[in-house]
Coordinates of C-alpha atoms in Angstrom, one line a residue:
M1 CA -117.6 132.5 89.1
N2 CA -115.0 132.6 91.9
A3 CA -115.0 130.5 94.7
A4 CA -114.9 131.9 98.3
V5 CA -111.2 130.9 99.9
K6 CA -111.9 129.6 103.0
P7 CA -109.0 129.8 105.6
E8 CA -107.8 126.6 106.6
P9 CA -107.8 125.8 110.6
V10 CA -104.5 127.5 112.1
D11 CA -102.7 126.2 114.9
P12 CA -101.1 129.2 116.4
V13 CA -98.1 127.0 118.1
T14 CA -96.9 125.7 114.1
R15 CA -98.4 128.5 111.9
K16 CA -98.4 131.8 112.1
P17 CA -98.7 134.8 109.4
Q18 CA -95.9 135.8 107.1
G19 CA -95.2 139.3 106.5
C20 CA -96.7 142.4 108.0
T21 CA -100.3 142.5 108.2
N22 CA -100.3 146.4 107.5
F23 CA -98.7 146.2 104.5
K24 CA -100.7 143.4 103.0
L25 CA -103.9 145.6 103.9
R26 CA -102.2 148.5 102.6
Q27 CA -101.7 146.9 99.5
L28 CA -105.3 145.8 99.0
M29 CA -106.7 148.9 100.0
R30 CA -104.6 151.0 97.5
Q31 CA -106.0 148.7 94.7
V32 CA -109.4 148.8 96.1
T33 CA -109.5 152.7 96.5
Q34 CA -107.8 153.1 92.9
H35 CA -110.8 150.8 91.4
Y36 CA -113.5 153.0 93.0
D37 CA -111.7 156.3 92.4
A38 CA -111.2 155.2 88.7
E39 CA -115.0 155.1 88.9
L40 CA -115.7 157.4 90.9
G41 CA -113.4 160.4 89.4
K42 CA -115.6 160.5 85.9
T43 CA -117.7 162.5 88.3
G44 CA -115.0 164.7 89.8
L45 CA -115.0 163.2 93.0
K46 CA -112.6 160.9 95.1
T47 CA -114.2 158.1 97.1
T48 CA -113.2 159.5 100.2
Q49 CA -115.5 162.9 98.9
Y50 CA -118.4 160.3 97.9
S51 CA -118.4 159.1 101.4
L52 CA -118.5 162.3 103.2
L53 CA -121.3 163.5 101.0
S54 CA -122.9 160.2 101.8
H55 CA -122.2 160.5 105.5
V56 CA -123.4 164.5 105.6
F57 CA -126.7 163.6 103.4
K58 CA -127.7 160.6 105.9
L59 CA -126.7 162.2 109.5
G60 CA -126.5 165.9 108.8
P61 CA -126.9 168.8 109.8
I62 CA -124.2 167.4 111.8
R63 CA -121.4 168.8 114.1
P64 CA -118.1 168.2 113.0
V65 CA -117.1 166.3 115.8
D66 CA -119.8 163.7 115.5
L67 CA -119.2 163.5 111.5
A68 CA -115.6 162.7 112.2
Q69 CA -116.4 160.0 115.0
A70 CA -119.2 158.6 112.8
M71 CA -116.7 158.4 109.7
R72 CA -113.8 157.3 112.1
L73 CA -111.6 160.2 111.3
D74 CA -109.6 162.8 113.5
A75 CA -110.5 166.1 113.1
S76 CA -107.6 167.5 111.0
T77 CA -108.3 164.6 108.7
L78 CA -112.1 165.8 108.4
T79 CA -111.2 169.6 108.1
R80 CA -108.9 168.9 105.4
N81 CA -111.6 166.9 103.5
L82 CA -114.3 169.2 104.0
R83 CA -112.7 172.2 102.7
P84 CA -113.0 171.4 98.6
M85 CA -116.2 170.0 99.5
I86 CA -117.3 173.5 100.7
D87 CA -115.6 175.4 98.3
H88 CA -117.3 173.6 95.5
G89 CA -120.7 174.5 97.4
W90 CA -121.6 170.8 97.9
L91 CA -121.4 171.3 101.7
V92 CA -121.8 174.0 103.9
Q93 CA -120.4 175.1 107.5
G94 CA -123.2 176.9 109.5
E95 CA -124.0 177.9 112.7
G96 CA -124.9 175.4 115.2
A97 CA -127.1 175.8 118.3
D98 CA -124.7 178.0 119.9
A99 CA -122.0 180.6 119.2
R100 CA -119.2 178.0 119.5
S101 CA -120.6 175.0 117.5
R102 CA -120.9 174.8 113.7
L103 CA -123.2 172.2 111.6
I104 CA -122.3 170.9 108.3
T105 CA -125.1 170.6 106.1
I106 CA -125.6 169.2 102.5
T107 CA -126.5 172.0 99.7
P108 CA -128.7 171.0 96.5
A109 CA -126.0 170.9 94.8
G110 CA -124.2 168.3 97.2
R111 CA -127.3 166.3 96.5
D112 CA -127.2 166.3 93.0
K113 CA -123.4 165.0 92.7
R114 CA -124.1 162.1 95.3
V115 CA -126.9 161.2 93.1
E116 CA -124.6 161.2 90.1
A117 CA -121.5 159.5 91.9
Q118 CA -124.0 157.0 93.6
R119 CA -124.5 155.4 89.9
H120 CA -120.6 155.5 89.3
W121 CA -120.1 154.0 92.6
K122 CA -122.6 151.2 91.9
V123 CA -120.7 150.4 88.6
A124 CA -117.4 150.3 90.6
Q125 CA -119.3 147.9 93.4
E126 CA -120.6 145.4 90.9
A127 CA -117.2 144.9 89.2
L128 CA -115.3 144.4 92.3
N129 CA -118.6 142.0 93.1
R130 CA -117.7 140.2 89.6
T131 CA -113.9 140.4 89.8
L132 CA -113.4 139.0 93.4
G133 CA -116.8 136.9 93.6
V134 CA -119.9 137.9 95.9
E135 CA -119.1 135.1 98.6
R136 CA -115.2 136.5 98.8
V137 CA -116.7 140.6 99.1
L138 CA -119.3 139.1 101.6
A139 CA -116.1 137.0 103.5
I140 CA -114.3 140.2 103.3
H141 CA -116.7 142.9 104.7
A142 CA -117.8 139.9 107.6
L143 CA -114.1 139.7 108.8
V144 CA -113.3 143.6 108.4
D145 CA -116.4 144.1 110.9
D146 CA -115.1 141.3 113.1
S147 CA -111.7 142.4 113.5
L148 CA -112.8 146.4 114.1
A149 CA -114.9 144.9 116.5
L150 CA -112.2 143.1 118.2
L151 CA -109.5 145.7 117.7
G152 CA -112.1 148.1 119.5
A153 CA -112.8 146.2 121.9
A154 CA -108.9 145.8 123.0
T155 CA -108.5 149.4 122.3
E156 CA -111.3 150.5 124.6
G157 CA -109.9 147.9 127.0
A158 CA -106.4 149.0 127.1
S159 CA -107.7 152.7 127.7
H160 CA -109.5 151.6 131.1
D161 CA -106.2 150.0 132.1

């Protein structure tokens, strides 16, 4: 069983991170994405597509702007990711409350595809938990959540200056 690596207290005056944090995070993300994509690919979906189906399933029908905000995506990325999902018949974009608004809804075929993919996602998640150890995965989740909150607050504070 893998033991969680506990970071040692860092004295910011004498010890600083070496290398680029962005690069290190991108390396980790590439490997994690490849891990999930290998398993989800058995369903014909990428990890991003499974996430999109799951968000629309849980939140839909939903306006694209609200979906982009919930997924922390910009509008152009969401539009690019929606197109193949709509083309496959897993999602539909219909009219909203007025002529200018649109709503994204999951179809019965999309629900079926999500259920199929969910089984594969679970296999990928459990394999990652075994490889890294549950404690390390929990620590990653906590660190990411805390970091997002801190960065979000810093960004929000900067926009009010």
